[in-house]
Short mmCIF file of C-alpha atoms in Angstrom, two decimals:
data_model
loop_
_atom_site.label_atom_id
_atom_site.label_comp_id
_atom_site.label_asym_id
_atom_site.label_seq_id
_atom_site.Cartn_x
_atom_site.Cartn_y
_atom_site.Cartn_z
CA MET A 1382 0.00 0.00 0.00
CA LEU A 1383 1.36 3.40 -0.96
CA SER A 1384 1.56 6.29 1.43
CA LYS A 1385 0.45 9.82 0.63
CA TYR A 1386 3.61 10.59 -1.34
CA GLY A 1387 3.35 7.51 -3.55
CA ARG A 1388 -0.25 8.32 -4.39
CA MET A 1389 0.66 11.94 -5.09
CA ARG A 1390 3.45 10.82 -7.47
CA LYS A 1391 1.07 8.48 -9.26
CA ASN A 1392 -1.48 11.26 -9.78
CA PHE A 1393 1.26 13.64 -10.90
CA ILE A 1394 2.75 11.37 -13.58
CA LYS A 1395 -0.71 10.32 -14.70
CA LYS A 1396 -1.69 13.96 -15.27
CA TYR A 1397 1.58 15.60 -16.36
CA CYS A 1398 3.68 12.71 -17.75
CA PRO A 1399 1.15 10.44 -19.45
CA VAL A 1400 3.75 8.77 -21.67
CA LEU A 1401 5.82 7.75 -18.64
CA TYR A 1402 2.68 6.58 -16.83
CA GLN A 1403 1.47 4.50 -19.78
CA THR A 1404 4.94 3.03 -20.39
CA LEU A 1405 5.34 1.96 -16.77
CA LEU A 1406 1.79 0.60 -16.73
CA TYR A 1407 2.16 -1.43 -19.93
CA GLU A 1408 5.55 -2.81 -18.92
CA GLY A 1409 4.18 -3.82 -15.52
CA LYS A 1410 6.68 -1.60 -13.70
CA LEU A 1411 4.34 1.07 -12.34
CA ASN A 1412 3.87 -0.48 -8.89
CA ASP A 1413 7.61 -1.12 -8.45
CA TYR A 1414 8.39 2.45 -9.55
CA LEU A 1415 5.85 3.93 -7.13
CA LYS A 1416 6.93 1.69 -4.26
CA LYS A 1417 10.59 2.68 -4.71
CA PHE A 1418 9.68 6.36 -4.97
CA ASP A 1419 7.47 6.09 -1.88
CA GLU A 1420 10.22 4.43 0.17
CA GLU A 1421 12.81 7.04 -0.84
CA ILE A 1422 10.52 9.98 -0.08
CA ASN A 1423 9.46 8.56 3.28
CA PHE A 1424 13.13 8.04 4.19
CA LEU A 1425 13.94 11.66 3.25
CA HIS A 1426 10.89 12.91 5.14
CA ASP A 1427 11.92 11.06 8.30
CA LYS A 1428 15.49 12.33 7.95
CA LEU A 1429 14.32 15.94 7.57
CA ILE A 1430 12.05 15.68 10.62
CA GLU A 1431 14.92 14.23 12.64
CA GLU A 1432 17.31 17.00 11.55
CA PHE A 1433 14.71 19.68 12.23
CA SER A 1434 14.07 18.29 15.71
CA ARG A 1435 17.78 18.16 16.47
CA GLU A 1436 18.39 21.73 15.25
CA ARG A 1437 15.46 23.11 17.25
CA LYS A 1438 16.32 20.95 20.29
CA ILE A 1439 12.88 19.36 20.26
CA ASP A 1440 12.62 16.16 22.26
CA GLU A 1441 9.82 14.08 23.77
CA ASN A 1442 10.05 15.93 27.08
CA LEU A 1443 9.50 19.29 25.39
CA LYS A 1444 6.59 17.87 23.39
CA ARG A 1445 4.91 16.73 26.62
CA LYS A 1446 5.39 20.12 28.30
CA ASN A 1447 4.36 22.37 25.42
CA GLN A 1448 2.61 20.82 22.44
CA LEU A 1449 2.29 24.13 20.61
CA LEU A 1450 6.03 24.38 19.93
#
């Protein structure tokens, strides 16, 4: 099952890159392409959140004390 980013990529290539979409679909590679894209984007997302938290010194203790930060 694809996450939000995989579904967004699928909708994007379907609308703006129809040749790529049709090629991947006909060759049976669309699901593999979307799964790989989804995994890479989720990894980058997690890494960015981790870096942001570290830079801002946000930890679980701070989240418990003040959820608005």
